[in-house]
Structures are given as C-alpha cells and as structure tokens.
Short mmCIF file of C-alpha atoms in Angstrom, two decimals:
data_model
loop_
_atom_site.label_atom_id
_atom_site.label_comp_id
_atom_site.label_asym_id
_atom_site.label_seq_id
_atom_site.Cartn_x
_atom_site.Cartn_y
_atom_site.Cartn_z
CA MET A 1 -28.69 1.38 -1.51
CA LYS A 2 -27.19 -0.42 -4.49
CA ILE A 3 -23.42 -0.74 -4.35
CA VAL A 4 -20.99 -2.18 -6.87
CA LEU A 5 -18.04 -4.02 -5.35
CA LEU A 6 -15.33 -3.31 -7.91
CA HIS A 7 -12.29 -5.58 -7.87
CA GLY A 8 -9.40 -6.82 -9.97
CA ALA A 9 -10.04 -9.87 -12.12
CA ASP A 10 -7.31 -11.83 -10.34
CA ALA A 11 -9.03 -11.40 -6.94
CA ALA A 12 -11.99 -13.50 -8.11
CA GLU A 13 -9.88 -16.36 -9.48
CA PRO A 14 -9.66 -19.54 -7.37
CA PRO A 15 -8.85 -19.36 -4.57
CA GLU A 16 -10.94 -16.19 -4.29
CA ASP A 17 -9.49 -13.38 -2.21
CA PRO A 18 -11.40 -13.55 1.10
CA VAL A 19 -11.70 -9.77 1.29
CA LEU A 20 -14.36 -9.83 -1.44
CA GLY A 21 -16.72 -12.03 0.56
CA GLN A 22 -16.00 -10.12 3.76
CA ILE A 23 -16.75 -6.70 2.26
CA GLU A 24 -19.85 -8.02 0.51
CA GLU A 25 -21.14 -9.62 3.70
CA ALA A 26 -20.54 -6.41 5.66
CA LEU A 27 -22.39 -4.33 3.06
CA ARG A 28 -25.34 -6.73 2.99
CA THR A 29 -25.48 -6.73 6.79
CA LEU A 30 -25.70 -2.95 6.55
CA ASP A 31 -28.80 -3.46 4.35
CA HIS A 32 -27.19 -2.63 1.02
CA GLU A 33 -27.71 -4.43 -2.28
CA VAL A 34 -24.37 -5.58 -3.70
CA ALA A 35 -23.28 -6.44 -7.24
CA ARG A 36 -19.73 -7.44 -8.09
CA VAL A 37 -17.93 -6.08 -11.14
CA SER A 38 -14.52 -7.38 -12.18
CA VAL A 39 -11.96 -5.10 -13.83
CA GLY A 40 -10.60 -7.16 -16.70
CA PRO A 41 -8.74 -6.15 -19.87
CA ASP A 42 -11.97 -5.48 -21.81
CA VAL A 43 -12.75 -1.85 -20.94
CA GLU A 44 -16.03 -1.86 -22.85
CA ALA A 45 -17.21 -4.87 -20.83
CA VAL A 46 -16.33 -3.10 -17.57
CA ILE A 47 -18.24 0.01 -18.66
CA ALA A 48 -21.25 -2.07 -19.70
CA ALA A 49 -21.28 -3.94 -16.38
CA LEU A 50 -21.09 -0.70 -14.39
CA ARG A 51 -23.87 0.93 -16.40
CA SER A 52 -26.04 -2.16 -16.10
CA ALA A 53 -25.58 -2.25 -12.32
CA ASP A 54 -26.38 1.48 -12.04
CA PRO A 55 -24.98 1.79 -8.50
CA ALA A 56 -25.48 4.63 -6.06
CA ILE A 57 -21.77 4.26 -5.25
CA VAL A 58 -18.86 1.97 -6.09
CA PHE A 59 -16.79 0.34 -3.34
CA ASN A 60 -13.46 0.40 -5.16
CA LEU A 61 -11.13 -2.47 -4.31
CA ALA A 62 -9.40 -2.51 -7.72
CA GLU A 63 -5.63 -2.31 -7.17
CA SER A 64 -4.66 -2.79 -10.80
CA PHE A 65 -5.92 -2.87 -14.37
CA ASP A 66 -5.28 -6.02 -16.39
CA GLY A 67 -2.86 -7.12 -13.68
CA LYS A 68 -0.79 -3.93 -13.91
CA SER A 69 -0.60 -2.04 -10.62
CA ALA A 70 0.85 1.01 -12.41
CA LEU A 71 -2.58 1.45 -14.05
CA GLU A 72 -4.52 1.48 -10.77
CA SER A 73 -5.28 5.19 -11.04
CA ASN A 74 -6.87 4.63 -14.46
CA VAL A 75 -9.67 2.64 -12.84
CA ALA A 76 -10.63 5.60 -10.66
CA ALA A 77 -10.31 7.88 -13.69
CA LEU A 78 -12.77 5.66 -15.56
CA LEU A 79 -15.24 5.94 -12.69
CA ASN A 80 -14.86 9.72 -12.83
CA LEU A 81 -15.54 9.76 -16.58
CA LEU A 82 -18.66 7.65 -16.06
CA GLY A 83 -19.88 10.06 -13.38
CA LEU A 84 -19.89 7.36 -10.70
CA ARG A 85 -19.30 7.95 -7.01
CA TYR A 86 -16.73 5.69 -5.40
CA THR A 87 -14.80 5.02 -2.22
CA GLY A 88 -11.13 5.73 -1.83
CA SER A 89 -8.65 8.07 -3.41
CA SER A 90 -8.90 10.05 -6.63
CA PRO A 91 -6.81 9.30 -9.74
CA ALA A 92 -4.35 12.02 -8.65
CA GLY A 93 -3.89 10.53 -5.19
CA LEU A 94 -3.54 7.00 -6.54
CA LEU A 95 -1.02 8.16 -9.13
CA MET A 96 1.13 10.06 -6.64
CA ALA A 97 1.10 7.23 -4.10
CA GLY A 98 1.47 4.51 -6.73
CA ASP A 99 4.82 5.80 -8.00
CA LYS A 100 7.32 5.61 -5.14
CA SER A 101 9.65 8.16 -6.73
CA LEU A 102 6.81 10.63 -7.22
CA THR A 103 5.59 9.94 -3.68
CA LYS A 104 8.96 10.90 -2.27
CA GLN A 105 9.20 14.06 -4.36
CA VAL A 106 5.80 15.22 -3.10
CA LEU A 107 6.61 14.30 0.51
CA GLY A 108 9.95 16.09 0.30
CA PHE A 109 8.31 19.22 -1.10
CA GLN A 110 5.81 19.13 1.79
CA SER A 111 8.62 18.61 4.36
CA VAL A 112 7.36 15.16 5.35
CA PRO A 113 10.42 13.12 6.44
CA THR A 114 11.42 10.44 3.95
CA PRO A 115 14.83 8.86 3.16
CA GLN A 116 17.06 10.41 0.50
CA PHE A 117 16.69 8.70 -2.87
CA ALA A 118 17.48 8.75 -6.58
CA THR A 119 15.60 7.44 -9.60
CA VAL A 120 18.01 5.54 -11.83
CA PHE A 121 17.50 4.90 -15.53
CA ARG A 122 19.60 2.26 -17.24
CA GLY A 123 23.09 3.59 -17.79
CA ALA A 124 22.53 6.77 -15.79
CA LEU A 125 23.79 7.11 -12.23
CA ASP A 126 23.06 10.78 -11.55
CA HIS A 127 22.77 11.60 -7.85
CA VAL A 128 23.41 8.03 -6.64
CA GLY A 129 26.84 9.17 -5.49
CA ASP A 130 25.15 11.55 -3.04
CA LEU A 131 23.49 8.66 -1.18
CA LYS A 132 24.99 6.83 1.77
CA PHE A 133 25.19 3.04 2.06
CA PRO A 134 23.37 0.87 2.94
CA LEU A 135 20.84 1.43 0.18
CA ILE A 136 17.67 -0.34 -0.86
CA VAL A 137 16.74 -0.78 -4.53
CA LYS A 138 13.05 -0.96 -5.50
CA PRO A 139 10.90 -0.97 -8.63
CA PRO A 140 9.03 2.35 -8.26
CA GLN A 141 5.61 1.33 -9.58
CA GLU A 142 5.02 -2.12 -8.11
CA ASP A 143 3.07 -2.80 -4.94
CA ALA A 144 2.79 -5.58 -2.33
CA SER A 145 6.64 -5.62 -2.11
CA LEU A 146 6.90 -7.13 -5.59
CA GLY A 147 10.54 -6.95 -6.66
CA ILE A 148 11.86 -6.58 -3.11
CA THR A 149 14.03 -9.44 -1.84
CA SER A 150 16.80 -9.93 0.70
CA LYS A 151 19.19 -8.84 -2.08
CA SER A 152 17.45 -5.47 -2.42
CA VAL A 153 19.49 -4.04 0.45
CA VAL A 154 22.99 -3.34 -0.85
CA ARG A 155 26.08 -2.32 1.08
CA ASP A 156 28.62 -1.52 -1.64
CA ILE A 157 28.80 -0.34 -5.24
CA LYS A 158 29.17 -3.85 -6.70
CA GLU A 159 25.98 -5.06 -5.02
CA LEU A 160 24.22 -1.86 -6.09
CA PHE A 161 25.08 -2.31 -9.78
CA GLY A 162 24.07 -5.98 -9.74
CA THR A 163 20.71 -5.38 -8.08
CA MET A 164 19.87 -2.37 -10.25
CA ASP A 165 20.65 -4.30 -13.42
CA SER A 166 18.56 -7.28 -12.29
CA LEU A 167 15.50 -5.16 -11.47
CA GLN A 168 15.77 -3.04 -14.61
CA ARG A 169 15.83 -6.20 -16.71
CA GLU A 170 12.95 -7.82 -14.82
CA PHE A 171 10.58 -4.84 -14.82
CA GLN A 172 11.84 -2.94 -17.89
CA SER A 173 11.69 0.31 -15.97
CA PRO A 174 13.90 2.66 -13.97
CA VAL A 175 14.58 1.75 -10.36
CA MET A 176 14.46 3.76 -7.17
CA VAL A 177 17.54 3.74 -4.97
CA GLU A 178 16.88 4.87 -1.41
CA GLU A 179 18.95 5.18 1.73
CA PHE A 180 18.04 2.16 3.87
CA ILE A 181 16.91 3.13 7.34
CA GLU A 182 18.27 0.66 9.87
CA GLY A 183 15.64 0.33 12.56
CA ARG A 184 12.11 -0.85 13.22
CA GLU A 185 9.22 -0.79 10.75
CA TYR A 186 5.67 0.33 11.51
CA TYR A 187 2.31 0.67 9.78
CA VAL A 188 -0.08 3.51 10.61
CA GLY A 189 -3.57 3.45 9.13
CA VAL A 190 -5.37 6.72 8.47
CA LEU A 191 -9.16 7.01 8.30
CA GLY A 192 -11.10 10.16 7.40
CA ASN A 193 -11.10 13.30 5.27
CA VAL A 194 -11.84 16.58 7.02
CA SER A 195 -10.10 15.48 10.24
CA PRO A 196 -8.20 12.28 9.39
CA GLN A 197 -7.78 9.85 12.30
CA ALA A 198 -4.54 7.93 12.77
CA LEU A 199 -5.21 4.37 13.89
CA PRO A 200 -3.12 2.49 16.49
CA VAL A 201 0.45 1.74 15.42
CA ILE A 202 1.29 -1.76 14.22
CA GLU A 203 4.88 -3.01 14.07
CA LEU A 204 6.23 -5.42 11.50
CA ASP A 205 8.23 -7.51 13.94
CA PHE A 206 11.45 -8.96 12.50
CA SER A 207 12.76 -10.38 15.80
CA ALA A 208 12.60 -13.97 14.50
CA PHE A 209 13.99 -13.05 11.08
CA PRO A 210 16.96 -15.03 9.71
CA ALA A 211 20.07 -13.41 11.17
CA ASP A 212 21.87 -13.34 7.81
CA ARG A 213 19.19 -11.34 6.01
CA PRO A 214 18.37 -7.62 6.16
CA ARG A 215 15.23 -6.80 8.11
CA VAL A 216 13.07 -5.65 5.24
CA ALA A 217 9.47 -6.35 4.21
CA SER A 218 10.35 -8.41 1.15
CA TYR A 219 7.80 -10.17 -1.05
CA GLU A 220 8.61 -13.43 0.72
CA ALA A 221 8.31 -11.85 4.17
CA LYS A 222 4.82 -10.56 3.33
CA TRP A 223 3.42 -13.43 1.29
CA GLY A 224 5.58 -16.48 1.95
CA GLU A 225 6.59 -16.88 -1.68
CA GLY A 226 9.64 -16.37 -3.79
CA GLY A 227 12.35 -17.69 -1.50
CA THR A 228 11.80 -21.44 -1.40
CA GLY A 229 12.88 -22.49 -4.84
CA GLY A 230 9.34 -23.32 -5.91
CA THR A 231 8.90 -26.00 -3.26
CA GLY A 232 5.66 -24.48 -1.96
CA GLU A 233 7.06 -24.44 1.56
CA THR A 234 6.83 -21.39 3.78
CA GLY A 235 10.00 -19.34 3.50
CA ALA A 236 12.19 -18.39 6.44
CA GLU A 237 11.47 -14.67 5.97
CA PHE A 238 7.71 -15.24 6.05
CA ALA A 239 7.99 -17.49 9.10
CA GLY A 240 10.17 -14.92 10.86
CA THR A 241 7.84 -11.97 10.31
CA LYS A 242 4.69 -11.04 12.20
CA SER A 243 2.69 -7.89 12.79
CA ILE A 244 2.10 -6.87 16.39
CA PHE A 245 0.85 -4.00 18.51
CA PRO A 246 4.09 -2.76 20.13
CA THR A 247 4.00 -2.14 23.87
CA ASP A 248 7.43 -0.57 24.43
CA LEU A 249 6.97 2.75 22.61
CA SER A 250 6.77 6.10 24.36
CA PRO A 251 3.54 8.09 23.91
CA GLU A 252 5.63 10.84 22.32
CA LEU A 253 7.01 8.51 19.64
CA VAL A 254 3.58 7.03 18.92
CA LYS A 255 2.14 10.52 18.48
CA ARG A 256 5.03 11.51 16.24
CA MET A 257 4.45 8.49 14.00
CA GLN A 258 0.72 9.14 13.83
CA ASP A 259 1.26 12.83 13.07
CA VAL A 260 3.71 12.02 10.27
CA ALA A 261 1.28 9.46 8.83
CA VAL A 262 -1.54 12.02 8.73
CA GLU A 263 0.83 14.57 7.14
CA ALA A 264 1.78 12.08 4.41
CA PHE A 265 -1.88 11.19 3.83
CA GLY A 266 -2.70 14.86 3.35
CA ALA A 267 0.36 15.69 1.25
CA LEU A 268 -0.63 13.05 -1.31
CA ARG A 269 -4.28 14.20 -1.27
CA LEU A 270 -5.56 10.78 -0.28
CA ARG A 271 -9.19 10.21 0.60
CA ASP A 272 -11.24 8.08 3.00
CA TYR A 273 -8.55 5.63 4.13
CA GLY A 274 -4.96 4.57 3.57
CA ARG A 275 -1.88 3.15 5.25
CA VAL A 276 1.51 4.76 5.78
CA ASP A 277 4.62 2.61 6.23
CA LEU A 278 7.32 4.06 8.46
CA ARG A 279 10.85 3.28 9.55
CA VAL A 280 12.16 4.57 12.88
CA THR A 281 15.85 4.76 13.73
CA PRO A 282 17.21 3.72 17.15
CA GLU A 283 17.42 7.47 17.88
CA GLY A 284 13.68 7.89 17.26
CA GLU A 285 13.83 9.59 13.85
CA VAL A 286 10.67 8.81 11.85
CA TYR A 287 10.74 8.33 8.06
CA VAL A 288 7.95 7.57 5.59
CA ILE A 289 9.03 4.77 3.26
CA GLU A 290 5.77 4.05 1.44
CA VAL A 291 2.11 5.08 1.30
CA ASN A 292 -0.70 2.71 0.32
CA PRO A 293 -3.93 4.53 -0.62
CA ASN A 294 -5.90 1.36 -1.38
CA CYS A 295 -4.66 -0.84 1.43
CA TYR A 296 -5.88 -4.38 2.04
CA LEU A 297 -9.14 -4.43 4.02
CA GLU A 298 -9.29 -8.14 4.87
CA LYS A 299 -10.26 -8.81 8.51
CA SER A 300 -6.87 -10.21 9.52
CA GLY A 301 -4.92 -7.49 7.68
CA GLU A 302 -3.07 -4.74 9.51
CA PHE A 303 -5.51 -1.95 8.64
CA ALA A 304 -8.60 -3.80 9.84
CA ARG A 305 -6.82 -5.01 12.98
CA ALA A 306 -5.71 -1.47 13.81
CA ALA A 307 -9.27 -0.22 13.29
CA ALA A 308 -10.59 -2.95 15.58
CA GLU A 309 -8.02 -1.94 18.19
CA ALA A 310 -9.45 1.59 17.93
CA GLY A 311 -12.95 0.25 18.58
CA ILE A 312 -14.07 -0.04 14.95
CA PRO A 313 -14.93 -3.67 14.09
CA HIS A 314 -14.78 -4.80 10.46
CA GLU A 315 -18.43 -4.26 9.59
CA ALA A 316 -18.34 -0.77 11.11
CA LEU A 317 -15.09 -0.04 9.25
CA VAL A 318 -16.70 -0.90 5.91
CA GLY A 319 -19.67 1.28 6.82
CA ARG A 320 -17.39 4.12 7.89
CA ILE A 321 -15.47 4.08 4.59
CA LEU A 322 -18.77 4.19 2.74
CA GLU A 323 -20.01 7.10 4.87
CA LEU A 324 -16.79 9.04 4.31
CA ALA A 325 -17.12 8.68 0.54
CA GLN A 326 -20.79 9.67 0.56
CA ALA A 327 -20.03 12.74 2.68
CA ARG A 328 -17.44 13.91 0.13
CA TYR A 329 -20.03 13.89 -2.64
CA SER A 330 -22.62 15.71 -0.55
CA ARG A 331 -20.36 18.67 0.25
#
C-alpha cells in the first residue's frame, strides 16, 4: 500500500527529526511503499505533491503549518478537502485540543476534571479574581511547552501582571491563566477509537529539579533550551527532569487516571491516538491540564515507551495506528 508520510517542513531540516526515519522504516518493514511530503508555506506545492503521490492513506505527522502550531488543524482540513484518508484526529479534534482555553471549556462542559481558568485579553481581567493563587500563565495556542518557563507560575498579583504582559507581548495573543495544581505530573497515552485503550501511566519526575523553581514542564525542562543564556549547555531544569514508570501508585489511582484520560480523549472527539497530561494532588485528585492529539511518536518518547510497556513495540504501534485509521474509513 502506498503511504504518504506528511510532516512539517522544519522536521526535515538538519538535523532531521529522528521520528521521520523511524516511522518510514516501520512502514517499509510492514511492506508499505512510502513517500514523504513536507508541509511548507506553498499550499499549491503541497497539494501537487499529495496528488502526485496518490496515496492510499496519509500518515499525518504535521504539527503545524508554516511553523505555526495554531494552524495544525488546517492541514487535516486540507486532506479532507482533497478527499484523502489520513491517520490521527480530524480538524475539529485538532482545533479543540490545540487551543488550551477551548480544550478546558469542552472538558468542563463534559464534566472532565480540569483546573479553574480564565482567558485574559490585554487590559481585561474578567474572572481572574475568582482564581486562587498559585496560578500558571500560558499562551493558549502554542505546543511543546513553548512560552512556559519557571516564571510562568505566579504567586501574587504583581507576578501575575508581569508574566501576563510578557507573554501577551511575545505571542501577540490572549493568555490563559489557570490554577496551578501542586502535585505530581503524569502522561497517559490513549490508543483506539471504538474502545480506546489507556496505556501505562508515565510520570514526569521532578525529584531532581532545582529546589528554587516550580515543578512544571517548562520548555527548558522538556527540551533543554531557553534557560542557559544561549551557552548551548544543558539547563538545570532539563537535567533535573526525567520520565519514569511510577511504582508507588495504588491500582485505584492508576485506573482513575486512565479513566479520566479516556474521558478527555472522547470529549474532544480525538481519533486513533493521543496523550493526556494530568496533575494529581497529594490527596489524589486528578486534573487534566493538557491534551495532545498528535503526540510525538519517536521511539524514546513517552507515548512509544508506554505502548512498549503495554506489549506494543514501535513497529507494531505504527501498524496499529494505520489499522485504526483504515478501520474508520471502512465503517
């Protein structure tokens, strides 16, 4: 079967994102023919490349359009308009999950637990007074923790105003202010459509985090950049963060987290696969803080590791995602 591996233009730039080669290798091992198509700013060129490839299905890894993550859903919409089958979520699912404020409104309407929040436009502070410190301030339409730093967690009104103003200037957009859940952070992958399967829980372990910084998955903590003054050295937050399979959780709490993850996946109408990020208080209260419908599928990433822990090695995971998408179109 001929498959197009669709990806963002930046993923193919040196050094190439390893996930591209890994997915392509898995597909070829599964006896598929693979052609890569890059999503650049020239829409007509993208359309021409897709039509020339004439795939049976598109394996959609595009997380942005022209470097803008807020336009991710437009890529899936383009595939719909071209009548192409593809893996992953629909434009509606990508749009709802891609805007953190919209995500939380949908989750709240569906009674999925998520922290209280407010969307703040420049000069307008409606509803912020109803929130309880500490708070975390985020750009609502960025992914990969872009815009989140150790200063994102604020504990008084002065810090709140300063951080909001900084983010609004940087991203030229409203910001989302959310009650910060003190506790541990977990990732739960979800795989499937008719009966979605929650994968084993992974914890983002902050135990070696700098003591003077809030335990939050900042851009530096995830990627090792942004906190070293441009020196190129690994930052303290990155060095102090690792993802692990926790061994001290009760079966009841694990099930609760997995159930909430599946509920969030369904509430946002996601398809095939996705990852739900959770915070859990010391009292065991579970909150959804973010949902990633097009999560990173690289072998060493949390989703693939959780799948492997569930007995689904990387090649089988790629095949399973493909099968799930094909089954949707055959119903």
